[in-house]
CSV table of C-alpha atoms in Angstrom, one decimal:
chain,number,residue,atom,x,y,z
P,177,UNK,CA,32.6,10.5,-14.6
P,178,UNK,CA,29.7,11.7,-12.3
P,179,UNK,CA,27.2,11.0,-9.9
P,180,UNK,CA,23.4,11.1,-10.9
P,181,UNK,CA,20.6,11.3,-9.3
P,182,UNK,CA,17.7,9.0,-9.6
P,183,UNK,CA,13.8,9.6,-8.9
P,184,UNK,CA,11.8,7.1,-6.9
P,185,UNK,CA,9.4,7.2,-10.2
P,186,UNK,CA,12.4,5.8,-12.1
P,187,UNK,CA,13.3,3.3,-9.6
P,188,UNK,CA,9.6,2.2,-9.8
P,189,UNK,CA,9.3,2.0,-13.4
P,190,UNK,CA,12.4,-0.4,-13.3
P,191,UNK,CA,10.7,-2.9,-10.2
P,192,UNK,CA,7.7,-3.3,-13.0
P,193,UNK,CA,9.6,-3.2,-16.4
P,194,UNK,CA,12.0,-5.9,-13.9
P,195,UNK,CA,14.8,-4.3,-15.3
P,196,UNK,CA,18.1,-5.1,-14.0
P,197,UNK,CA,19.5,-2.5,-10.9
P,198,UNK,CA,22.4,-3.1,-7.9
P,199,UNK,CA,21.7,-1.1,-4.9
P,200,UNK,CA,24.2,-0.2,-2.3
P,201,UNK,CA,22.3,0.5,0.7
P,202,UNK,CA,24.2,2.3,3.3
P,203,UNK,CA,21.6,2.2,6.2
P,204,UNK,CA,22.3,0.7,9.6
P,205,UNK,CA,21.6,-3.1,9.2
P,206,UNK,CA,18.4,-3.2,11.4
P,207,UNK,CA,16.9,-0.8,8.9
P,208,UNK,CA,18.0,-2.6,5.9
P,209,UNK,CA,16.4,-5.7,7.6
P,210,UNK,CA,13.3,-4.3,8.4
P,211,UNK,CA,12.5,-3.1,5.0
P,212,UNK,CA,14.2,-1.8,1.5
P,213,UNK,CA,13.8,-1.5,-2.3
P,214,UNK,CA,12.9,-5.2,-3.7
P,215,UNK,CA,12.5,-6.5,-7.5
P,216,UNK,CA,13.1,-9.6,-9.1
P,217,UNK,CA,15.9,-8.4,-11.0
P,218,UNK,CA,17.3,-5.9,-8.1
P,219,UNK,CA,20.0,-6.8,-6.5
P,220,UNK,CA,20.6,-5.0,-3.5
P,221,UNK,CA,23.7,-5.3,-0.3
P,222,UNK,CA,24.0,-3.3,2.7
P,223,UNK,CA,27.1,-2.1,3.4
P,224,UNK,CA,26.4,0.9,6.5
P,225,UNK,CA,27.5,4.3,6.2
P,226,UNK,CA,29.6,4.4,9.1
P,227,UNK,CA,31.9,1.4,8.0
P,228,UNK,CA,32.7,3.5,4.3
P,229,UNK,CA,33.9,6.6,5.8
P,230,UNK,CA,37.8,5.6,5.8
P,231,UNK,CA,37.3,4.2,1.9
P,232,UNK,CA,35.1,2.6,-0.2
P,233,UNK,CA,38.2,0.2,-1.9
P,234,UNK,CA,36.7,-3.3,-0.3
P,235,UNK,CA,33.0,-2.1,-1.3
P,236,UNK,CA,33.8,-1.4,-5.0
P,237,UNK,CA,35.3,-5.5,-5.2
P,238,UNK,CA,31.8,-6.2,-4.6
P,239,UNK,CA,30.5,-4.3,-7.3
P,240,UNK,CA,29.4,-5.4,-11.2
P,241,UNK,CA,30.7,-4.1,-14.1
P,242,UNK,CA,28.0,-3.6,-16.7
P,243,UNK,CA,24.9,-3.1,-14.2
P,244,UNK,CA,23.8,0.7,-13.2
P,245,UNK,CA,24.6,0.9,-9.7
P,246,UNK,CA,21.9,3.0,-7.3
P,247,UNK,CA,23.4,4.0,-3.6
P,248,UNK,CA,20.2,4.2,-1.4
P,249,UNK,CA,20.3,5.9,2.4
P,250,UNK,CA,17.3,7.2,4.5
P,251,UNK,CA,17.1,11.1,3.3
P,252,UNK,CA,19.8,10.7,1.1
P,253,UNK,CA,23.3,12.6,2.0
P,254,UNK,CA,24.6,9.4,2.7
P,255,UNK,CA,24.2,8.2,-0.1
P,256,UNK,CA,25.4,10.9,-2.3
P,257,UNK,CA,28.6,11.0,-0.6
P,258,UNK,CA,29.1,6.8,-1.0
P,259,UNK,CA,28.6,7.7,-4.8
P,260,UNK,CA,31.0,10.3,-4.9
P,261,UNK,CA,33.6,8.1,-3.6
P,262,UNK,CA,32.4,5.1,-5.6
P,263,UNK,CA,32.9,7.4,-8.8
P,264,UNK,CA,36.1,8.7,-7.7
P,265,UNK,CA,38.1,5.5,-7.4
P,266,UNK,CA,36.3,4.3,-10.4
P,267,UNK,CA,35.9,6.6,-12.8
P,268,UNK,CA,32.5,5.1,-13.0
P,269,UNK,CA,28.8,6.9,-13.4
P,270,UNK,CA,27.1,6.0,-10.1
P,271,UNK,CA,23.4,7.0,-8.5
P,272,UNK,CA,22.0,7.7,-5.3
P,273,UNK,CA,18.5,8.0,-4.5
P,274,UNK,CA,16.8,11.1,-4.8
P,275,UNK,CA,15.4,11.6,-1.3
P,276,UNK,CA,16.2,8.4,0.2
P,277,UNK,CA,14.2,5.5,1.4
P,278,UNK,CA,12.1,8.5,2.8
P,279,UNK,CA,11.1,9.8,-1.1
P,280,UNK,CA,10.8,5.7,-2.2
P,281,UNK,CA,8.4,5.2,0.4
P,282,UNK,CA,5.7,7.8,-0.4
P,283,UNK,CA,6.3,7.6,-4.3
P,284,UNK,CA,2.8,6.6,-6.0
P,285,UNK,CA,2.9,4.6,-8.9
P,286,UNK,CA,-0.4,4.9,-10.8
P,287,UNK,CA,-1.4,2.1,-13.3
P,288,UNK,CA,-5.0,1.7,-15.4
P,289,UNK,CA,-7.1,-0.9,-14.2
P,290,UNK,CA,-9.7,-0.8,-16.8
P,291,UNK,CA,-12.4,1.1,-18.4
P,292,UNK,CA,-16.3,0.3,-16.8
P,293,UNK,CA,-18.8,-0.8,-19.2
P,294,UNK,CA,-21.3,2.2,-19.8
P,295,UNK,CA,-18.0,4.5,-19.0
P,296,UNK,CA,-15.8,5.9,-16.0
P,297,UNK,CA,-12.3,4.1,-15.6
P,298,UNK,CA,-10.8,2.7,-12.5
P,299,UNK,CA,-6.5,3.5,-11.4
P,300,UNK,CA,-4.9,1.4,-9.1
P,301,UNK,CA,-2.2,3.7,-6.9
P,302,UNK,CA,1.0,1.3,-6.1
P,303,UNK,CA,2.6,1.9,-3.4
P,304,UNK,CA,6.1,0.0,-3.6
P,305,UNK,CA,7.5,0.9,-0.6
P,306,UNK,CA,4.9,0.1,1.5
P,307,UNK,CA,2.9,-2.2,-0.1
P,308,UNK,CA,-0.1,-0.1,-0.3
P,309,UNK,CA,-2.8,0.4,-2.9
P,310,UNK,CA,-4.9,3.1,-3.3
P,311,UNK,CA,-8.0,3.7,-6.1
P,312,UNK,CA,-9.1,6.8,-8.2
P,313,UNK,CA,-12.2,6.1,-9.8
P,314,UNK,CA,-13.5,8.6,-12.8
P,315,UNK,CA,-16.7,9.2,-14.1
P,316,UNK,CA,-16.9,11.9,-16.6
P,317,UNK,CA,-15.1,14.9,-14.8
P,318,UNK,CA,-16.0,13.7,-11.4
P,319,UNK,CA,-13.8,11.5,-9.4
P,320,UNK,CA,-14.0,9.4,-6.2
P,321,UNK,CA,-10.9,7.9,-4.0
P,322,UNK,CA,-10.9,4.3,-1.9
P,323,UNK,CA,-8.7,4.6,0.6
P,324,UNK,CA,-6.4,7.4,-0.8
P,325,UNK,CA,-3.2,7.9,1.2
P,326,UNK,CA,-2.0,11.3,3.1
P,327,UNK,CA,0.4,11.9,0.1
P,328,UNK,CA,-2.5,14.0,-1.0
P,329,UNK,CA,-0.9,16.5,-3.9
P,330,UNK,CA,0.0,13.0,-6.2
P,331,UNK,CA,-3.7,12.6,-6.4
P,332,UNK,CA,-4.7,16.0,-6.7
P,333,UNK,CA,-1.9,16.2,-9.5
P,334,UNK,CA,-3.5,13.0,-11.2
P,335,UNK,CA,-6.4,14.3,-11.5
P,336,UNK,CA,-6.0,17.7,-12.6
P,337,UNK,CA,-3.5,15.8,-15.5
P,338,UNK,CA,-7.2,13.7,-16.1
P,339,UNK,CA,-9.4,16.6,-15.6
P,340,UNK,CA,-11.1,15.4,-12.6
P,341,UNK,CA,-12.6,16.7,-9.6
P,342,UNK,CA,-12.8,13.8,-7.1
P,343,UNK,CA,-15.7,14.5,-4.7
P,344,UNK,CA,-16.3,11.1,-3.0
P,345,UNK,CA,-13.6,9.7,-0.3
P,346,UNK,CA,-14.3,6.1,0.4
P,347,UNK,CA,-12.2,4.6,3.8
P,348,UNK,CA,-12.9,1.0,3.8
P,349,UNK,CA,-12.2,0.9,7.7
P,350,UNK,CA,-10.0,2.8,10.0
P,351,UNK,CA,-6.6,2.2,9.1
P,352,UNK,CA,-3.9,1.4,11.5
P,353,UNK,CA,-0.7,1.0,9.3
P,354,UNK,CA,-0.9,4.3,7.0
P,355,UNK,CA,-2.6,7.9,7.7
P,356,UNK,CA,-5.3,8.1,5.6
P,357,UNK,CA,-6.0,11.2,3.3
P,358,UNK,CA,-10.1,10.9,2.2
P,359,UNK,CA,-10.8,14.1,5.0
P,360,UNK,CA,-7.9,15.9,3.7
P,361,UNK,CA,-9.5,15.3,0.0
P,362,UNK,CA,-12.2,16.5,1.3
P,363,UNK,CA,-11.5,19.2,2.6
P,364,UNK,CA,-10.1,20.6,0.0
P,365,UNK,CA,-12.4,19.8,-2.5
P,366,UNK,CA,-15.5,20.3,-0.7
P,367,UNK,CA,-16.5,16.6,-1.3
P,368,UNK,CA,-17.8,14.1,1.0
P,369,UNK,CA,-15.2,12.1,3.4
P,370,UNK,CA,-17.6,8.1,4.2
P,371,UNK,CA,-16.3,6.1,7.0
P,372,UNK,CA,-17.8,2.9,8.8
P,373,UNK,CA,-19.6,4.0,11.2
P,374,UNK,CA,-18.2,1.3,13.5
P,375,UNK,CA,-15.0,2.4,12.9
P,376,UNK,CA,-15.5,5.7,13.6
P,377,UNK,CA,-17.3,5.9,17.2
P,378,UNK,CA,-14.1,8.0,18.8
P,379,UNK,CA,-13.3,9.7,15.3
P,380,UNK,CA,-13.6,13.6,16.1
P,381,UNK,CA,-15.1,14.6,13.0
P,382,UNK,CA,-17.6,14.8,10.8
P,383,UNK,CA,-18.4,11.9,8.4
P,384,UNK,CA,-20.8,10.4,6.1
P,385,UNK,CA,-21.8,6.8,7.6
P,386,UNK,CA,-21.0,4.4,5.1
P,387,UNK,CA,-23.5,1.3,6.0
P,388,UNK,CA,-24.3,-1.9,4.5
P,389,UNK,CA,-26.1,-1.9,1.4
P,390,UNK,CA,-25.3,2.4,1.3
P,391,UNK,CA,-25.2,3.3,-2.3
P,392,UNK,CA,-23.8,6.4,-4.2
P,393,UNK,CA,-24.1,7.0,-8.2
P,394,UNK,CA,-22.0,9.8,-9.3
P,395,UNK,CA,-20.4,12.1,-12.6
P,396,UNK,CA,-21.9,12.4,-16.2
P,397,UNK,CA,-21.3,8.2,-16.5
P,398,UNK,CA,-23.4,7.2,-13.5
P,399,UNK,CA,-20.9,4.9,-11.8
P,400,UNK,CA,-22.5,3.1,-8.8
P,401,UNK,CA,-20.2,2.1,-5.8
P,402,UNK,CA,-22.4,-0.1,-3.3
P,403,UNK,CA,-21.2,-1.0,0.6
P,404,UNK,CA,-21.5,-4.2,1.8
P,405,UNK,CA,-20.5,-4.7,5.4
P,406,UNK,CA,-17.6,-7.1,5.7
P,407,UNK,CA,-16.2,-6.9,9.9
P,408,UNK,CA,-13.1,-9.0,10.5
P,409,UNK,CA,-10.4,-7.3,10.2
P,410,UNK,CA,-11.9,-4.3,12.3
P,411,UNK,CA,-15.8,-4.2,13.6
P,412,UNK,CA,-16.7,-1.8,10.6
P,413,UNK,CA,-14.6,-3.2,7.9
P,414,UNK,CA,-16.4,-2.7,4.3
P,415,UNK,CA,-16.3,-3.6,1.2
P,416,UNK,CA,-17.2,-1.6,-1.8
P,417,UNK,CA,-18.9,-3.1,-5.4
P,418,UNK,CA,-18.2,-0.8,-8.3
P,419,UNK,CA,-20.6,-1.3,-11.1
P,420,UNK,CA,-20.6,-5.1,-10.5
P,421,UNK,CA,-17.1,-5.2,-11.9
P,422,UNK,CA,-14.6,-4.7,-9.4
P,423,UNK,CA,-14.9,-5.8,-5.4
P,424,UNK,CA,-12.4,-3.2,-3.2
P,425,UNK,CA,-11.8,-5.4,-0.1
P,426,UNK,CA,-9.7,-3.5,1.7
P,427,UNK,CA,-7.7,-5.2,4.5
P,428,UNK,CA,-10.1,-8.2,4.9
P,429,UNK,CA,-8.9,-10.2,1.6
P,430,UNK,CA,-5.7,-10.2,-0.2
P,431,UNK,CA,-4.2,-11.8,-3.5
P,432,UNK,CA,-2.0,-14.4,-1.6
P,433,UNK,CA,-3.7,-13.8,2.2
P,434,UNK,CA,-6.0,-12.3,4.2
P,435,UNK,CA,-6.5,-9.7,6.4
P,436,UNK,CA,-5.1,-9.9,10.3
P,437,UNK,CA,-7.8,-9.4,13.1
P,438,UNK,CA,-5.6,-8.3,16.2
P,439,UNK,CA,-4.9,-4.3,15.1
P,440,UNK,CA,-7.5,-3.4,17.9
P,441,UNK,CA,-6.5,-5.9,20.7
P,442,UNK,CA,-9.4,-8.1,19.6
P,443,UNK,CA,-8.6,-10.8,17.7
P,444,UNK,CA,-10.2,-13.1,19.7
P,445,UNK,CA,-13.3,-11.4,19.2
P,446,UNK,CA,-13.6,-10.5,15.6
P,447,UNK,CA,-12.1,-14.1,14.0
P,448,UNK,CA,-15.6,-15.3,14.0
P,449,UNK,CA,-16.4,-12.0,11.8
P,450,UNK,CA,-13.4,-12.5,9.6
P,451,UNK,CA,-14.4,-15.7,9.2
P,452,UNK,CA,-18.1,-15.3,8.2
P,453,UNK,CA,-17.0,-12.3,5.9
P,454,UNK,CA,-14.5,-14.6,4.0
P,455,UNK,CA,-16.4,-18.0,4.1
P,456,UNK,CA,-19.9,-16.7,3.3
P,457,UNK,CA,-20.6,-12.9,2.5
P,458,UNK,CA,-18.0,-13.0,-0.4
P,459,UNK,CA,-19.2,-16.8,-1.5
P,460,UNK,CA,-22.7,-14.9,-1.9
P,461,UNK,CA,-20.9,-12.0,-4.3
P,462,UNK,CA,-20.7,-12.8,-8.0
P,463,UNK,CA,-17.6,-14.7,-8.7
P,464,UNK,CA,-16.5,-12.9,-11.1
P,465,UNK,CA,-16.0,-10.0,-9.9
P,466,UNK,CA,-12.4,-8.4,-9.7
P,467,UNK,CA,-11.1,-7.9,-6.3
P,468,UNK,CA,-9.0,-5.1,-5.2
P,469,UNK,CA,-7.3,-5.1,-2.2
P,470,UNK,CA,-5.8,-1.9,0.2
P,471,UNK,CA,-2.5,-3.7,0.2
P,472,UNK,CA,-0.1,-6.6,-1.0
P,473,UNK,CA,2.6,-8.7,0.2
P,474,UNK,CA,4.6,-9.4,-2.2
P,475,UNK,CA,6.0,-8.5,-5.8
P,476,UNK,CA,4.5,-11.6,-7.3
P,477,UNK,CA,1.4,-10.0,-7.2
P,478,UNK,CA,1.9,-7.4,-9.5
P,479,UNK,CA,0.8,-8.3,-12.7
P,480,UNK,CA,3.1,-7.6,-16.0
P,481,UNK,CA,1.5,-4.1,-15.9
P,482,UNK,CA,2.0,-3.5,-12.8
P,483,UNK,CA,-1.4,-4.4,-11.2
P,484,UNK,CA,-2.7,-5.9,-8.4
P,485,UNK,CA,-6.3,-7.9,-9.3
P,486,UNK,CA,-7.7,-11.1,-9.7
P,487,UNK,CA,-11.2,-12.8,-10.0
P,488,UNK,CA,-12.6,-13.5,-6.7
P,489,UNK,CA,-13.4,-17.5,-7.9
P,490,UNK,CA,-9.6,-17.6,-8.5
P,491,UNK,CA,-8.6,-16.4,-5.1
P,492,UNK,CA,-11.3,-19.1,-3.5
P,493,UNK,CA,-8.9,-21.8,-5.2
P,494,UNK,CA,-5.5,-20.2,-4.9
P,495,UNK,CA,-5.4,-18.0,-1.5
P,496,UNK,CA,-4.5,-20.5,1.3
P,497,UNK,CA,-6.4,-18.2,3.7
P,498,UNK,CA,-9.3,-19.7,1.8
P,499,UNK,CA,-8.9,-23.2,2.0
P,500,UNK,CA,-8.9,-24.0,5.7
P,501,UNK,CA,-12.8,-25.7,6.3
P,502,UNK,CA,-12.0,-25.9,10.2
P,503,UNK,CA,-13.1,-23.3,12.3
P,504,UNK,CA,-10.7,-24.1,14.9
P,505,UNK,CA,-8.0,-24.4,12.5
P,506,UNK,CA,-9.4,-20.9,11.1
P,507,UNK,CA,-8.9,-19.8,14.6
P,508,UNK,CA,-5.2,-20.5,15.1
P,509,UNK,CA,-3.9,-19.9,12.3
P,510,UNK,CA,-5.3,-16.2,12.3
P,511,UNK,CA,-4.1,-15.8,15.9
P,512,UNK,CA,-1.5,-17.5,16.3
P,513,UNK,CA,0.2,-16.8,12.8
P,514,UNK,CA,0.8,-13.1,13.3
P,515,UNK,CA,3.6,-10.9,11.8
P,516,UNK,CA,4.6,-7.9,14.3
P,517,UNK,CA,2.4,-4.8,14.6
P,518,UNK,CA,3.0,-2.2,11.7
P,519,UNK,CA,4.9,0.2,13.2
P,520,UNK,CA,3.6,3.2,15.4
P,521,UNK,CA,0.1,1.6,14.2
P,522,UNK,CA,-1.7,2.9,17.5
P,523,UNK,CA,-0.4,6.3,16.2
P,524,UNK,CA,-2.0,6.2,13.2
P,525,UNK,CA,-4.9,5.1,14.7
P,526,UNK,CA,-5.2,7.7,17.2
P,527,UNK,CA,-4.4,10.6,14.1
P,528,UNK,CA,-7.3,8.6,12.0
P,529,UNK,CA,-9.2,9.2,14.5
P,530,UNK,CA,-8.5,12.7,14.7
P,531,UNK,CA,-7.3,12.9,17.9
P,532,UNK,CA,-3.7,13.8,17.2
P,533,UNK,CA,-2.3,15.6,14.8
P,534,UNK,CA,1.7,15.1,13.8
P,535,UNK,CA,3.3,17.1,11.8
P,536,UNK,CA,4.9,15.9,8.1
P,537,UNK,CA,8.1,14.9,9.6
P,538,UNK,CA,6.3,12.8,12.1
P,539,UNK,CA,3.9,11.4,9.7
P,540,UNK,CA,6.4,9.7,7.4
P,541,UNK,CA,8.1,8.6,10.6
P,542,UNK,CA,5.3,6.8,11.7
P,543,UNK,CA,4.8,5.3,8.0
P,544,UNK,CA,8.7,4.3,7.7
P,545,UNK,CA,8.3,0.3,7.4
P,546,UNK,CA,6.5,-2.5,5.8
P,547,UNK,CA,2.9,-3.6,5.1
P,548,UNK,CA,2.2,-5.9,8.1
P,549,UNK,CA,-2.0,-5.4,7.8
P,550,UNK,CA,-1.9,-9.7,6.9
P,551,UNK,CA,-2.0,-12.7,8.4
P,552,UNK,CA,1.5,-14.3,7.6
């Protein structure tokens, strides 16, 4: 028997498919608690590293018979050594992870939306490990990114697999939980990077201003993407309309919640934005339209396909954030029901902002974690 490797791709697939996978996970417990690999039919303990080094006998008790079994650690030599002993006193095929928890959180998973009427398609980017979504949207051979992560080279590869050149970088705000990629894009494409400008008074450089009622047609199928100015969950937070179809809210309006107004130190200040964004700017927009959010919470929010969307009407009678008439009541619960800070978020900040400029290692330090961008 042997020990196999498996890609964070395949773990992915098998959180959608909600196939059936035990996971060993040999991190320190703080880690494990903090954050790991999740599915409705993955089954996961933590058993640390340091407690299997004089024998794996009590561990393999704990273990089923007829499921695959997947050891995880964080960069994965942990893990391949657990496996190895798992196989040897089994005679067993066992896994480990493929780069650890380090590889499973900057895996992409990249699922089609939809086709636009008159042409152009929309992608949804699923972030698993973090909870964060990300959008490529094609028009002919021309292509345009809402807030694209740093994990540049998956899009870059997605595209060149479509035949796409994506020119257009869309940040909804400045993001505090993940390091964003649209100036990276474009950079290297020689496309156009639009920020709020809001957001983006300390930002070090250059930007097209993305402003209320901005909008931008582009490729051979004319897809229009239109701003609408949406502050709450930062002073410049914006939402984008593509084609009157979909509705990208960022990290003001989620499937099951809604955004968090404290990243900046100023909740107190910008609940009364958050508020009017969610209460009246999006009760103006067409109800139909599908909303697509920067992140989710939850697994439940995937759809069969793996998809994160639903009609904007059904969120106003199914998202709890949504239902609360009081404005004082409004006003508590979004300052007074808050999950911790993502981690390192004024860090990210500060390298949105351009100010600092960490290297790779660093980066997916900073990243390691949950979503925590919602009011809980």
């Amino acid at each position: 028997m042997a020990i196999k490797a498996m890609k964070a791709g395949e773990v992915a697939k098998k959180v959608i498919n909600k196939d059936d996978l035990f996971i060993v996970d040999v991190r320190n417990n703080d880690a494990y608690d903090d954050w790991k690999i999740e599915g409705e039919n993955i089954t996961s303990i933590n058993r640390p590293y340091f407690d299997l080094l004089d024998g794996v006998e009590d561990l393999v008790k704990e273990l089923p018979e007829n499921k695959e079994v997947l050891v995880v650690c964080a960069k994965e030599g942990s893990s391949q050594f657990v496996a190895e002993e798992l196989s040897e006193a089994t005679g067993r095929d066992f896994y480990y992870l493929e780069g650890g928890m380090k590889t499973w959180s900057e895996h992409l998973e990249p699922v089609k939306l939809g086709d636009l009427e008159g042409g152009g398609s929309v992608y949804q980017f699923v972030r698993l490990g973090k909870g964060c979504l990300s959008y490529m949207i094609v028009s002919g051979d021309e292509g345009a990114m809402v807030d694209p992560l740093r994990l540049t080279d998956q899009y870059e590869a997605f595209a060149e697999k479509l035949g796409v050149k994506v020119l257009h970088m869309f940040d909804t705000h400045l993001h505090a939980d993940h390091i964003s990629g649209g100036r990276r894009l474009a950079e290297k494409t020689g496309g156009t990077y639009y920020l709020p400008p809001k957001d983006a008074e300390e930002v070090t450089f250059n930007f097209e201003p993305l402003e209320d009622g901005k909008e931008i047609t582009f490729g051979p199928d004319k897809v229009k993407v239109k701003a609408v100015y949406t502050p709450g969950h930062t002073i410049g937070s914006t939402s984008l309309v593509v084609n009157d179809t979909y509705l990208f809210t960022g990290d003001i309006l989620f499937l099951d919640s809604i955004g968090r107004p404290d990243l900046a130190g100023l909740a107190e200040d910008w609940v009364g934005d958050l508020r009017e964004s969610l209460y009246v700017r999006y009760k103006k927009m067409n109800q139909d339209l599908l909303v697509l959010p920067a992140h989710f919470g939850k697994l439940k929010e995937l759809d069969e396909q793996g998809r994160v969307e639903a009609r904007l009407e059904d969120l106003y009678e199914e998202n709890e954030g949504l239902q609360v008439e009081d404005d004082n009541e409004f006003r508590k619960m979004v300052t007074e029901n808050l999950p911790p800070q993502p981690n390192s978020y004024k860090e990210i900040r500060q390298t949105n902002m351009g100010k600092v400029t960490p290297d790779s290692e660093e980066e997916t330090e900073m990243e390691i974690g949950p979503n925590r961008c919602a009011v809980s």
